[in-house]
XYZ file of C-alpha atoms in Angstrom:
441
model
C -8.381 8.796 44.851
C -5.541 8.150 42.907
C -1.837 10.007 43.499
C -1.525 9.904 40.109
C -3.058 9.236 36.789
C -1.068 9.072 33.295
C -3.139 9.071 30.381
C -2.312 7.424 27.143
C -0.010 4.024 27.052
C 2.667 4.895 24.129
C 6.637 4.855 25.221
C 5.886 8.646 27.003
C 2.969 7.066 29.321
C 4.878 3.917 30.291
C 8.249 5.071 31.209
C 6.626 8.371 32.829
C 4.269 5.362 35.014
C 7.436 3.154 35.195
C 9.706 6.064 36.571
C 6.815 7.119 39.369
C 6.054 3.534 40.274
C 9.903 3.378 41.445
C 9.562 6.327 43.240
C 7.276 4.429 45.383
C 3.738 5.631 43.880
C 0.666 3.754 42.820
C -0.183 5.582 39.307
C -3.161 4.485 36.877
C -2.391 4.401 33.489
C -5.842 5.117 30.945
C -5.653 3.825 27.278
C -8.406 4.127 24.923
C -6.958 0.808 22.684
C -7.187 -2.175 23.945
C -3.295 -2.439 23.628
C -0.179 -0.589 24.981
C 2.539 0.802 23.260
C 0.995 3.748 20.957
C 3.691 3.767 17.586
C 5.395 1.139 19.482
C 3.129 -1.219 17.119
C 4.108 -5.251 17.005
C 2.671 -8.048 15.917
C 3.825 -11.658 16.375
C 1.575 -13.853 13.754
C 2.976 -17.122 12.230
C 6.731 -17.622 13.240
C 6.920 -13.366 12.207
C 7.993 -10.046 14.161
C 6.211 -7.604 12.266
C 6.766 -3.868 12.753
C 4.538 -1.745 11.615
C 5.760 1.362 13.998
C 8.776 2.314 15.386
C 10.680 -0.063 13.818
C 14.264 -0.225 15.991
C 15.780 2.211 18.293
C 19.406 3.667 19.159
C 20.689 2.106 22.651
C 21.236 5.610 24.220
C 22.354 5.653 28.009
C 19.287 5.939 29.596
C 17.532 3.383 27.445
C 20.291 0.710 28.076
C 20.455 1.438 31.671
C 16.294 0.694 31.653
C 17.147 -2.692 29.410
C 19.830 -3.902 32.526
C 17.660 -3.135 35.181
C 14.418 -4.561 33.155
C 16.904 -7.950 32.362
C 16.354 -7.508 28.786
C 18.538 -8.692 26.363
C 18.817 -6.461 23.309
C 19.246 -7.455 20.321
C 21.801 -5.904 17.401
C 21.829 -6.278 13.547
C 24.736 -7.897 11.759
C 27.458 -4.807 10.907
C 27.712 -5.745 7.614
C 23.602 -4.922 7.024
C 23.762 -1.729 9.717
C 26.484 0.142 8.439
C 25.263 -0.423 4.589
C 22.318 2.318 3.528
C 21.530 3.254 0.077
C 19.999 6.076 -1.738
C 17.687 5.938 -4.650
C 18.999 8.286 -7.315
C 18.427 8.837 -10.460
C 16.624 5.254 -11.177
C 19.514 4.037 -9.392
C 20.148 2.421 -6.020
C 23.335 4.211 -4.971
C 25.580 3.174 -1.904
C 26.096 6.181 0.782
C 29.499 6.994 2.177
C 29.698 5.326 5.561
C 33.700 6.775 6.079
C 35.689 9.649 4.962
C 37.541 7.621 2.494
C 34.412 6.745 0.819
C 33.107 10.008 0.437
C 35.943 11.464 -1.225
C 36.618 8.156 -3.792
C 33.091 7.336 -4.013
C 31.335 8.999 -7.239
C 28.064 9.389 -4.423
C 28.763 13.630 -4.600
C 30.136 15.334 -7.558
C 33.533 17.021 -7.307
C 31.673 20.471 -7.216
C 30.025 18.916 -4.143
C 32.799 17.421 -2.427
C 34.371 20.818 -2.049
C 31.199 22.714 -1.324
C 31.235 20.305 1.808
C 34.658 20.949 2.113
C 34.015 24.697 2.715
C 32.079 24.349 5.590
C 34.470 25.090 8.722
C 35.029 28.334 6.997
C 31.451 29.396 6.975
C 30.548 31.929 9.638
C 27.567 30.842 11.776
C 24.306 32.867 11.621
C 21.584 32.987 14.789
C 17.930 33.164 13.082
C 15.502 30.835 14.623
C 13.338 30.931 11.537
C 15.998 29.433 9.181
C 14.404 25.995 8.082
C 16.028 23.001 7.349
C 16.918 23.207 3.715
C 17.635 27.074 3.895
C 20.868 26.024 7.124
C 21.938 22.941 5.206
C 22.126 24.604 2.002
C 23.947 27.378 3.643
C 26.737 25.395 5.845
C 26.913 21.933 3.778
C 25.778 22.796 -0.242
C 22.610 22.105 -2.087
C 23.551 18.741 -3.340
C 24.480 17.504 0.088
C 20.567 18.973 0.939
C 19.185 17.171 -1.973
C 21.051 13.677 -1.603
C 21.551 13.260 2.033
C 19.686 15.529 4.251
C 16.096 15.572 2.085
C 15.660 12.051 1.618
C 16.453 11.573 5.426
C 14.243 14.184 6.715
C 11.502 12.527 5.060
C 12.852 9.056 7.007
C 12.661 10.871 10.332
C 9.877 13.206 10.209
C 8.041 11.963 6.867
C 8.080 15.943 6.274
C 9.386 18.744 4.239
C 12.689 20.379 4.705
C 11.923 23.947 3.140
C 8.756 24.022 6.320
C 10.979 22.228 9.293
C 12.922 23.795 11.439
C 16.054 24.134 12.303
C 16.334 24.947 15.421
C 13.942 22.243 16.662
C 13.618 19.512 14.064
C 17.504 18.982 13.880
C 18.431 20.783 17.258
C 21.473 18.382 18.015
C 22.780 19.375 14.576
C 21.994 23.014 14.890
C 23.743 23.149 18.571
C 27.318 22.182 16.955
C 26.995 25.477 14.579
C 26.148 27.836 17.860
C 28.560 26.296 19.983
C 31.290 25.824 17.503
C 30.787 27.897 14.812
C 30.544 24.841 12.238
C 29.067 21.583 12.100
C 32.181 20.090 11.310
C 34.441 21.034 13.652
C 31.886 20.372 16.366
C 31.485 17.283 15.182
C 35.219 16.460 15.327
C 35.142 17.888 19.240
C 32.154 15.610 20.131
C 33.913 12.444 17.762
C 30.048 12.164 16.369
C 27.627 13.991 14.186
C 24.156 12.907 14.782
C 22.628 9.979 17.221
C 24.421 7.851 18.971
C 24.211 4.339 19.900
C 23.852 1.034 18.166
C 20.234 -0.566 16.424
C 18.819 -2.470 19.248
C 15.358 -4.871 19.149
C 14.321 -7.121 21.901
C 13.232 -10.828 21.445
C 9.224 -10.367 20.449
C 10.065 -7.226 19.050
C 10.698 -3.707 20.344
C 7.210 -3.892 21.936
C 8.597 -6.366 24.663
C 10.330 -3.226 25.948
C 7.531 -1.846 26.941
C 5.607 -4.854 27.608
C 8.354 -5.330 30.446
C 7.843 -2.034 31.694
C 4.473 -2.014 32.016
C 4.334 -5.825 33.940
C 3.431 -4.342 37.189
C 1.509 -0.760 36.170
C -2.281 -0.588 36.751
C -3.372 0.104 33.256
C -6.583 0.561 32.374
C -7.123 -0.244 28.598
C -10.127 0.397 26.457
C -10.794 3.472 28.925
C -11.040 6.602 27.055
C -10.628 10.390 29.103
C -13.104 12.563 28.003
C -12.727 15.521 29.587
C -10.489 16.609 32.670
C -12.245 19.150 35.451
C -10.366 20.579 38.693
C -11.909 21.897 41.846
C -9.932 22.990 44.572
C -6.649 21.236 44.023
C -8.140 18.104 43.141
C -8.764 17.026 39.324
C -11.735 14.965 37.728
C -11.076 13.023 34.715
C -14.483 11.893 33.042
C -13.535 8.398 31.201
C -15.458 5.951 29.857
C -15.235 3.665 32.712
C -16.773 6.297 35.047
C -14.952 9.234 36.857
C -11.338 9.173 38.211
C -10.140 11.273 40.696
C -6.138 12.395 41.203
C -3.753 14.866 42.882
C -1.907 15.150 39.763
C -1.822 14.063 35.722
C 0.592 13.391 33.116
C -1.097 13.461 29.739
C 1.442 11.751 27.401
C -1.156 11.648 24.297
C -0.587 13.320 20.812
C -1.061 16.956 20.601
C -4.546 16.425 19.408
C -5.561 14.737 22.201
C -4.198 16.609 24.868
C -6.224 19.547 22.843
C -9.174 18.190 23.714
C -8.641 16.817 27.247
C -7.152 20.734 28.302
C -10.303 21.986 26.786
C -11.812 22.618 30.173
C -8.971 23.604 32.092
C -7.322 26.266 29.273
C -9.972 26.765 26.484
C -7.348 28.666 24.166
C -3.999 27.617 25.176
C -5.633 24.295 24.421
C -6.495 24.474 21.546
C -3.480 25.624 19.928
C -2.627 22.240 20.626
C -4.632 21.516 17.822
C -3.037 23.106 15.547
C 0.223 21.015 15.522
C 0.789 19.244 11.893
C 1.344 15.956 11.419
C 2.175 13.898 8.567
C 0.655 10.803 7.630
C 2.567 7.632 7.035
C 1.714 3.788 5.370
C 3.883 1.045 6.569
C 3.708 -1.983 4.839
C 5.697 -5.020 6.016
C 5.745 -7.433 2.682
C 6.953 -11.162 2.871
C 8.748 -11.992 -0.771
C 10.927 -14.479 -1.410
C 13.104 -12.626 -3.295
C 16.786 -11.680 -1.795
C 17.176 -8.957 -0.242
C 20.704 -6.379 -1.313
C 23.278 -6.400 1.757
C 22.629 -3.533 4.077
C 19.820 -1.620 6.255
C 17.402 -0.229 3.605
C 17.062 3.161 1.629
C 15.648 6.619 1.297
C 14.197 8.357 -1.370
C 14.360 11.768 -2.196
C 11.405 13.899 -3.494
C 12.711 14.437 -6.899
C 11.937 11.062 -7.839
C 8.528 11.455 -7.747
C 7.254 7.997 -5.543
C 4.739 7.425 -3.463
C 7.456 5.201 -1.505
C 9.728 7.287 1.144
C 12.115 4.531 1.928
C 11.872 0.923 2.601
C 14.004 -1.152 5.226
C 15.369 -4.722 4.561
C 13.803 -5.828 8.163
C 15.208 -9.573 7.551
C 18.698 -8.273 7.103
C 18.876 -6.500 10.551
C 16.826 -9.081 12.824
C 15.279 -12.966 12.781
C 11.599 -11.427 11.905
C 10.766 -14.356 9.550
C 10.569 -18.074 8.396
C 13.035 -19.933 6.889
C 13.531 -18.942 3.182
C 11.498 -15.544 3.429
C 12.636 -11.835 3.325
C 10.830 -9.185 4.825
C 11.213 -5.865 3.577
C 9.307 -2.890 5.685
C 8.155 0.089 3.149
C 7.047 3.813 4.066
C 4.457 5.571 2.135
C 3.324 8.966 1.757
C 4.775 11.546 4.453
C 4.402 15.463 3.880
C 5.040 15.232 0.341
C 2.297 12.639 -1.171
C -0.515 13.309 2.266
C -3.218 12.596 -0.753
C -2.144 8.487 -0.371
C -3.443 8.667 2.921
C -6.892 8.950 1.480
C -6.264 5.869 -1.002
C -7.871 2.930 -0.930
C -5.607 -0.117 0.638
C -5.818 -1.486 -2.840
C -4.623 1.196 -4.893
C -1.172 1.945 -2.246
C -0.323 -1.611 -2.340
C -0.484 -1.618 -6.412
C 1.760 1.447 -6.964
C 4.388 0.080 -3.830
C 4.300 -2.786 -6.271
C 5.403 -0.706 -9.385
C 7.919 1.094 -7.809
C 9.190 -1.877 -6.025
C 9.525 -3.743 -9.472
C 11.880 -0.801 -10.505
C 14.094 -0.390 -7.651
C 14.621 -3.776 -6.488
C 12.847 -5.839 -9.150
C 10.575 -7.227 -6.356
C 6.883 -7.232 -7.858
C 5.075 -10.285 -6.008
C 4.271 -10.794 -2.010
C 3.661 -13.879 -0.417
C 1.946 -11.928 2.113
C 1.537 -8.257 3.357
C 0.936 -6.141 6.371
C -0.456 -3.059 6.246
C -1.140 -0.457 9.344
C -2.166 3.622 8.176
C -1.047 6.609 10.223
C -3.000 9.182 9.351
C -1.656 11.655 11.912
C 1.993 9.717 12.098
C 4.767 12.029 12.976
C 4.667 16.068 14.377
C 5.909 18.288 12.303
C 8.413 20.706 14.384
C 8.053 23.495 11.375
C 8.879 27.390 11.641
C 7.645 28.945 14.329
C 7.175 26.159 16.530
C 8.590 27.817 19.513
C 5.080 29.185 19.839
C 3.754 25.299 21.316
C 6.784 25.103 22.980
C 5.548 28.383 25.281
C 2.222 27.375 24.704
C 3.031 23.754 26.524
C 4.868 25.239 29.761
C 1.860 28.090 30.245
C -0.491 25.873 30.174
C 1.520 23.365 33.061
C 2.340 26.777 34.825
C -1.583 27.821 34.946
C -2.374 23.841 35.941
C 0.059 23.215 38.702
C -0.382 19.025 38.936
C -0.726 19.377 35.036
C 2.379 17.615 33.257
C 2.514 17.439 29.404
C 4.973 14.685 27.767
C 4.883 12.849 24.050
C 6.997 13.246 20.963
C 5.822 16.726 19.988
C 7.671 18.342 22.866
C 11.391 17.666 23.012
C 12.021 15.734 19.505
C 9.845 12.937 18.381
C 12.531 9.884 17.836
C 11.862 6.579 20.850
C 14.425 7.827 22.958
C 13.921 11.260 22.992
C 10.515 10.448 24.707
C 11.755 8.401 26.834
C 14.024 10.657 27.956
C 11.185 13.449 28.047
C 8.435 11.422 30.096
C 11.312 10.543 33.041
C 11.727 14.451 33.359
C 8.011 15.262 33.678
C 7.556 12.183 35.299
C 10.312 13.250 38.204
C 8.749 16.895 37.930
C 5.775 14.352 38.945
C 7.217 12.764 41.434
C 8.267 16.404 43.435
C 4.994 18.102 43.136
C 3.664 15.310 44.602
C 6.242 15.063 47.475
C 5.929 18.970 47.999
C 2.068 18.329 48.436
C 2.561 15.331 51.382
C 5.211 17.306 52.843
C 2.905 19.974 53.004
C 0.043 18.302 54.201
C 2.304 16.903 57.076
C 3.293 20.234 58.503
């Protein structure tokens, strides 16, 4: 019998295995691919790093302090590319302002806009946990800031739709600064930062390697798919493909869907409002041309221009992913706003990226492509979505041994998981200890 058992091998089930395999446990780890790393999705083919996941992440402080004590060396992109990020408006590829300078002598906002923004200390703060995203930005920061900044990003984060997300949990960092300091602003002044912190960080190999670090000395099981998860007495039976597995305690770090269906036997109807968590779909394509790529990180598109495309990165500016005398630029289709591509044909995506390519960047031919569909991609932390928050912890309060991690719980970016499966897994980690002090009395 196993102390513990974590089931599903994205960022959430390795660092939750990781973190109780320091705390001096023997955990098995139960993937139904015959790969680790869940979004965390590399491939190295031909002299190429290809993304076709999570693409980078932001060295937070926990993250960094894994890299040191994993010996990693991360990896940074130039600051001439990182700090560079465009917007496609109006037909147009238009720079952002990356200081205060720039945003007032830029021509990026309109004058009407720039003192809209301006406004915003002076805007009293309202409490209503059903204000979505567009309804709080275009109440503190102005409708064109919504429609030129905040849209086109929301659909780079979450691949979703800004009039259904909410605030209070799809931009909670942002939405803190207001209730604590009455204005985004000023709050951001206080902290010396609005929004995530931390430099663009890769790993030689890609950001995979991470993980494949990690996970150098965690019993993983791959190809093993749970089925169903029993419990008699305090002891739970997970049914898997490989036969039956039998633990003290579990850490399901699997997409909402998933852990729907595992729960089914333990929580019929807490379960399976699991289930009804959105997600959006997304298309990454990673093209080779041989075309140049502009100077900076990539852009965003916002919905009013009608494309299939959400953004697209310029992956060969920000890291050595290629050969000599290629350019790789990484492209995201679809998202909340076009789902219907996610039913398209490979053929018929790669032909309109190639239209709208042609007209933002001129770039019509690839030398090669690489193409990976999400059909269930990103959670979607809409209105309301307090009610999975409750439903999460009732079901881990009825299921004591039960722990729940992944990106629909606490924010869905690399790092917030991360962050997320070392709190279950230390929640882990004293259940367990309770039980063997316990069973030593």
């Amino acid at each position: 019998m196993k102390d513990a058992v974590v089931i599903g091998a994205g960022v959430s089930g390795i660092v939750a295995a990781y973190t109780l395999k320091k705390a001096g446990f023997d955990p098995l780890v139960i993937e139904k691919e015959p790969y680790i790393g869940g979004s965390t999705h590399t491939l190295r083919e031909d002299g190429r790093i290809i993304e076709l996941g999570v693409q980078s992440v932001l060295g937070q402080e926990e993250l960094m302090a894994f890299v040191k004590e994993l010996k990693l060396k991360p990896l940074h992109p130039p600051k001439e590319h990182a700090n560079i990020r465009y917007v496609y408006l109006n037909g147009k590829l238009k720079k952002m302002p990356a200081t205060p300078l720039e945003f007032l002598t830029s021509d990026f906002f309109s004058i009407f806009g720039k003192i809209r923004l301006l406004r915003e200390p002076f805007i009293p703060p309202k409490d209503d946990s059903k204000e979505s995203i567009s309804d709080f930005v275009t109440r503190r920061l102005g409708k064109e800031f919504l429609d030129k900044i905040v849209e086109p990003f929301v659909c780079g984060i979450y691949a979703g739709n800004p009039d259904e997300l909410s605030a209070k949990y799809a931009v909670r960092r942002v939405k803190a600064l207001e209730d604590e300091y009455g204005s985004i602003i000023k709050g951001a002044i206080k902290k010396k930062a609005l929004g995530p912190q931390g430099e663009i960080t890769s790993f030689e190999g890609g950001l995979l390697t991470f993980l494949e670090k990690m996970a150098s000395d965690i019993d993983i099981s791959l190809e093993n798919v749970a089925l169903k998860i029993t419990k008699k007495d305090d002891i739970y039976t997970i049914d898997t493909k490989s036969g039956k597995i039998q633990t003290k305690s579990i850490l399901i770090a699997t997409p909402a869907y998933s852990a729907s269906y595992l729960l089914r036997n333990l929580t019929w109807s807490m379960s399976a409002e699991l289930d009804e968590i959105e997600y959006a779909p997304v298309i990454v394509i990673s093209a080779i041309v041989k075309s140049t790529l502009p100077k900076g990180f990539g852009f965003l598109i916002p919905r009013k221009e009608n494309t299939i495309m959400l953004g697209a990165l310029f992956s060969s500016n920000l890291f050595n992913v290629c050969k000599e005398g290629e350019s790789m630029i990484t492209i995201y289709v679809g998202g909340e706003r076009r789902k219907d591509v996610a039913d398209w044909p490979e053929e018929k995506i790669i032909s309109q990226v190639k239209k709208e390519l042609k007209q933002i960047l001129g770039i019509e031919y690839f030398e090669k492509y690489y193409f990976k569909k999400w059909k269930k991609a990103i959670p979607q932390y809409n209105i309301g979505y307090e009610r999975f928050i409750n439903t999460i912890k009732d079901i881990e309060n009825m299921n004591k041994g039960v722990f729940i991690a992944g990106n629909y719980v606490e924010g869905n970016s690399f790092n917030d998981s991360l962050r997320y499966a070392m709190k279950k897994a230390n929640e882990q980690i004293l259940f367990l200890k309770k039980g063997v002090a316990h069973a030593q009395v």
